[in-house]
Every structure is written in structure tokens, then in C-alpha cells.
Amino acid sequence: MVIPVHDVNPVRRTPWVTYALLAANIVVFLLTPGMAGSVTGESSLAQLCHLQAFLDQYAAVPRELIHHQMSRLVPTGGVGVGAQGPGCVVGPPPYDKSPELSVLTAMFLHGSWLHLLGNMLFLWIFGNNIEDRMGHIRFLLFYAVCGYVAAYVFALANSGSGEPLIGASGAIAGVLGAYLVLYPRARVWVLVPFLIFLPLRLPAWIVLGFWFALQAVYSSGEGVSAAGTVAYLAHVAGFVAGALIAWPLRPGTPPSPEPRGVLFGRRARPGW
């Protein structure tokens, strides 16, 4: 998988909403119980139980979204000792949860620092141009709509699942879909792992088209283990939603700069 690092596509206005979303995701991650362990690689049982209780309350759960079936017993955040040894204590939920609202809160939750950084990298590179084209308020609504579409499509396909669905991936996939539609020829600097990280400048339609193709293949179960925890179908749904919403904006979209050729190695670095 290529790693995007920068796009050659200037904006006309400051992307305040993109900056705010980046900041909000980072702050929520740092305040999420147990996330310190995901950074250091060490998590105690108490931290894991606290995190599990937090996610059960604020993450989107497919079974809850489709059937409105709330769990009778949920993690309380406490640690106890049972017949099989230490574990997380469960009990009746001490809160009233709105499944619809949980989709929104889940967009700001991430399971690890790598999960967070990957999402924020794509939002940082591609979000500013979509916000520039749509305007601040419309971009924020667009981001939320793509996130909701991604979550509900995934929930429909996994309606019996009680596993929490978290992350901004669905909403950010919508941003990528819109970028592919509006700026297919914009050049994107990427790092290609080939013995070393080789810098290349490629058209957006290659970078994002390849990304979408991988998500589509993985969502079908090909190329990934059955134990995978990534909601690839949510990525596909968000991407398609973003592309469809952005399609009517194509006629009025200013063309992006189109430097000729594909540069790599030492010739590529001065243009970063």
C-alpha cells in the first residue's frame, strides 16, 4: 500500500473545519480511558475494562443500530475474579444510549495510535481541498453524512453483531471519494515501500482508485483473515457516498495544477 504524504493542490481558504476535526479526534483519543496503554504497548486489566465500558457506551454497535436491542449486561469498568480468573465485571447499563447518536460519537473514537494517525493523515492531505470546494458548513455536514452512511451500511450487513464500531474511517473515506471525483488529476506525493521508501508523484485517480479497489477486495473477505477487525465495507460505503454527493460539484470545480510526468528518487524531493 502506498503512503500519501502531500498533494499538489493549493486551497483558497483556510480549512478551519478540517483543523477542528483533526484536533477533536486527537483530543478525544488522548482522553479515552486506556489509550495510554496503546501508545506504550502496555495495558493493565483495569485499563482494558475501563476502555471496554467506555466503548460500549459511546461506540456504534450494529445490533443496536438496526434492531435497537440494547444489551442487558454491559461492562461496568470494574475488575472482578470469577471461576475462570480475573476479568471485567458486567452489570445493567447505568445510562440511556441513543444508537443514532452513537454513530456520531463513534466517529471520534479510535482503537490505537496507529488507527488514529492513519485516519488523520488522510484527512490532513485530502480534507482541505474538499472543504475549500464545499465551504465550511457544507463540508462538516458532508463529513457527518458520509460517516452515517458508512456505519449504517456496515450495520445492515452485520445486523447481529455486538462488536463496537469506532473510527473516522467511514467519514474520511467519503472525503477520498469526493477528492477522486473533483480532483482526479491532482498530483499526490506518496511513499512506496520497495526495499526503501521510494517517493513518487502520482495522479490522485491512481492513488485513491487503488485504495478503493483494495477496500472493495478486502470487504469481500479476499486477502484478509476472518479475524480481521477492520470494517472495510464501511470504507467502501463511505467512499461511494462521498463520490455521489460530490458529483454535482464537478462542473464548477477549478482544475488542479497538473505537473507533467512522474518523478521519483532524488529528482522528486525538491518538489515536496
Short mmCIF file of C-alpha atoms in Angstrom, two decimals, residues 48-213:
data_model
loop_
_atom_site.label_atom_id
_atom_site.label_comp_id
_atom_site.label_asym_id
_atom_site.label_seq_id
_atom_site.Cartn_x
_atom_site.Cartn_y
_atom_site.Cartn_z
CA LEU A 48 -8.84 -2.58 29.38
CA CYS A 49 -12.05 -2.99 31.40
CA HIS A 50 -12.46 0.76 31.67
CA LEU A 51 -11.91 1.12 27.92
CA GLN A 52 -14.39 -1.66 27.18
CA ALA A 53 -17.06 0.05 29.29
CA PHE A 54 -16.35 3.39 27.61
CA LEU A 55 -16.63 1.95 24.10
CA ASP A 56 -19.82 0.08 24.92
CA GLN A 57 -21.41 3.38 25.89
CA TYR A 58 -20.13 5.61 23.07
CA ALA A 59 -19.31 3.31 20.14
CA ALA A 60 -21.80 2.34 17.44
CA VAL A 61 -22.97 -1.28 17.71
CA PRO A 62 -24.58 -2.81 14.58
CA ARG A 63 -27.20 -4.77 16.55
CA GLU A 64 -28.27 -1.61 18.35
CA LEU A 65 -28.40 0.47 15.15
CA ILE A 66 -30.59 -2.00 13.24
CA HIS A 67 -32.71 -3.67 15.92
CA HIS A 68 -32.49 -1.17 18.80
CA GLN A 69 -31.62 -4.09 21.04
CA MET A 70 -29.64 -2.75 23.97
CA SER A 71 -27.55 -5.23 25.90
CA ARG A 72 -28.94 -6.18 29.30
CA LEU A 73 -25.47 -6.61 30.71
CA VAL A 74 -22.54 -4.37 29.81
CA PRO A 75 -19.03 -3.87 31.18
CA THR A 76 -19.07 -1.58 34.20
CA GLY A 77 -15.39 -0.71 34.07
CA GLY A 78 -14.62 -2.70 37.18
CA VAL A 79 -12.39 -5.76 37.59
CA GLY A 80 -13.50 -8.92 39.35
CA VAL A 81 -12.45 -12.52 39.84
CA GLY A 82 -14.69 -15.30 38.57
CA ALA A 83 -14.49 -19.04 38.04
CA GLN A 84 -12.11 -18.53 35.11
CA GLY A 85 -9.94 -15.96 36.84
CA PRO A 86 -9.75 -12.14 36.73
CA GLY A 87 -11.96 -10.33 34.23
CA CYS A 88 -14.20 -7.35 33.59
CA VAL A 89 -17.33 -7.00 35.70
CA VAL A 90 -20.64 -6.72 33.84
CA GLY A 91 -23.97 -5.36 35.00
CA PRO A 92 -27.09 -3.48 33.86
CA PRO A 93 -26.17 -0.32 31.92
CA PRO A 94 -26.33 2.77 34.17
CA TYR A 95 -27.06 5.02 31.15
CA ASP A 96 -29.58 5.51 28.35
CA LYS A 97 -27.89 5.13 25.00
CA SER A 98 -29.11 6.59 21.70
CA PRO A 99 -27.95 4.29 18.86
CA GLU A 100 -28.34 7.12 16.35
CA LEU A 101 -26.18 9.50 18.38
CA SER A 102 -23.62 6.75 18.97
CA VAL A 103 -22.72 6.88 15.26
CA LEU A 104 -21.59 10.47 15.72
CA THR A 105 -19.60 9.84 18.90
CA ALA A 106 -18.02 6.73 17.36
CA MET A 107 -16.54 8.88 14.58
CA PHE A 108 -14.18 10.45 17.13
CA LEU A 109 -13.05 7.20 18.79
CA HIS A 110 -10.01 5.18 17.75
CA GLY A 111 -8.68 1.89 19.00
CA SER A 112 -4.96 2.64 18.81
CA TRP A 113 -2.49 5.37 17.97
CA LEU A 114 -1.84 3.73 14.59
CA HIS A 115 -5.57 3.74 13.82
CA LEU A 116 -5.73 7.43 14.72
CA LEU A 117 -2.61 8.52 12.81
CA GLY A 118 -3.62 6.68 9.66
CA ASN A 119 -7.03 8.35 9.58
CA MET A 120 -5.69 11.79 10.43
CA LEU A 121 -3.02 11.56 7.70
CA PHE A 122 -5.66 11.04 5.01
CA LEU A 123 -7.91 13.76 6.46
CA TRP A 124 -4.96 16.20 6.61
CA ILE A 125 -3.93 15.62 2.99
CA PHE A 126 -7.31 15.45 1.27
CA GLY A 127 -9.79 17.17 3.58
CA ASN A 128 -8.65 20.75 2.98
CA ASN A 129 -9.45 20.72 -0.74
CA ILE A 130 -12.91 19.25 -0.23
CA GLU A 131 -13.65 21.84 2.44
CA ASP A 132 -12.32 24.55 0.14
CA ARG A 133 -14.69 23.40 -2.62
CA MET A 134 -17.78 22.88 -0.45
CA GLY A 135 -17.38 25.58 2.17
CA HIS A 136 -17.03 25.10 5.91
CA ILE A 137 -20.61 24.24 6.94
CA ARG A 138 -21.41 22.07 3.94
CA PHE A 139 -18.15 20.18 4.39
CA LEU A 140 -18.97 19.46 8.04
CA LEU A 141 -22.42 18.16 7.06
CA PHE A 142 -20.88 16.15 4.22
CA TYR A 143 -18.37 14.58 6.62
CA ALA A 144 -21.14 13.56 9.03
CA VAL A 145 -23.40 12.19 6.31
CA CYS A 146 -20.62 10.01 4.90
CA GLY A 147 -19.86 8.71 8.39
CA TYR A 148 -23.51 7.83 8.98
CA VAL A 149 -23.88 6.11 5.61
CA ALA A 150 -20.74 4.08 6.24
CA ALA A 151 -21.89 3.00 9.71
CA TYR A 152 -25.42 2.03 8.70
CA VAL A 153 -24.37 0.12 5.57
CA PHE A 154 -21.92 -1.87 7.66
CA ALA A 155 -24.57 -2.42 10.35
CA LEU A 156 -27.09 -3.67 7.79
CA ALA A 157 -24.60 -6.25 6.58
CA ASN A 158 -23.72 -7.26 10.16
CA SER A 159 -27.04 -6.70 11.92
CA GLY A 160 -26.45 -9.37 14.54
CA SER A 161 -23.03 -8.15 15.61
CA GLY A 162 -22.46 -6.78 19.08
CA GLU A 163 -18.91 -5.65 18.36
CA PRO A 164 -18.33 -1.87 18.71
CA LEU A 165 -17.74 0.09 15.51
CA ILE A 166 -15.37 3.03 16.00
CA GLY A 167 -13.21 5.37 13.96
CA ALA A 168 -13.44 8.22 11.48
CA SER A 169 -12.59 5.92 8.56
CA GLY A 170 -16.06 5.93 7.01
CA ALA A 171 -16.33 9.71 7.02
CA ILE A 172 -12.77 10.13 5.74
CA ALA A 173 -13.43 7.55 3.01
CA GLY A 174 -16.21 9.91 1.88
CA VAL A 175 -13.62 12.68 1.64
CA LEU A 176 -11.44 10.43 -0.52
CA GLY A 177 -14.37 9.61 -2.79
CA ALA A 178 -15.15 13.30 -3.23
CA TYR A 179 -11.49 14.08 -3.95
CA LEU A 180 -11.33 11.40 -6.64
CA VAL A 181 -14.40 12.88 -8.33
CA LEU A 182 -13.39 16.54 -8.05
CA TYR A 183 -9.59 16.37 -8.45
CA PRO A 184 -8.72 13.12 -10.27
CA ARG A 185 -5.64 14.63 -11.94
CA ALA A 186 -4.18 16.37 -8.89
CA ARG A 187 -0.70 15.06 -8.14
CA VAL A 188 -0.13 13.29 -4.82
CA TRP A 189 3.26 12.61 -3.32
CA VAL A 190 3.41 9.05 -1.96
CA LEU A 191 5.98 6.77 -0.37
CA VAL A 192 6.15 3.33 -1.91
CA PRO A 193 7.77 0.64 0.29
CA PHE A 194 10.23 -1.07 -2.06
CA LEU A 195 13.33 -2.05 -0.08
CA ILE A 196 13.34 1.63 0.96
CA PHE A 197 10.53 4.18 0.91
CA LEU A 198 10.58 5.42 -2.66
CA PRO A 199 8.95 8.87 -3.16
CA LEU A 200 6.70 9.17 -6.20
CA ARG A 201 4.33 11.80 -7.55
CA LEU A 202 1.19 10.13 -8.89
CA PRO A 203 -2.24 11.31 -10.09
CA ALA A 204 -4.93 11.17 -7.43
CA TRP A 205 -7.03 8.78 -9.51
CA ILE A 206 -4.28 6.16 -9.26
CA VAL A 207 -3.66 6.63 -5.52
CA LEU A 208 -7.30 6.79 -4.46
CA GLY A 209 -8.52 4.34 -7.07
CA PHE A 210 -6.00 1.78 -5.85
CA TRP A 211 -7.03 2.44 -2.24
CA PHE A 212 -10.71 1.94 -3.06
CA ALA A 213 -10.00 -1.24 -5.02
#
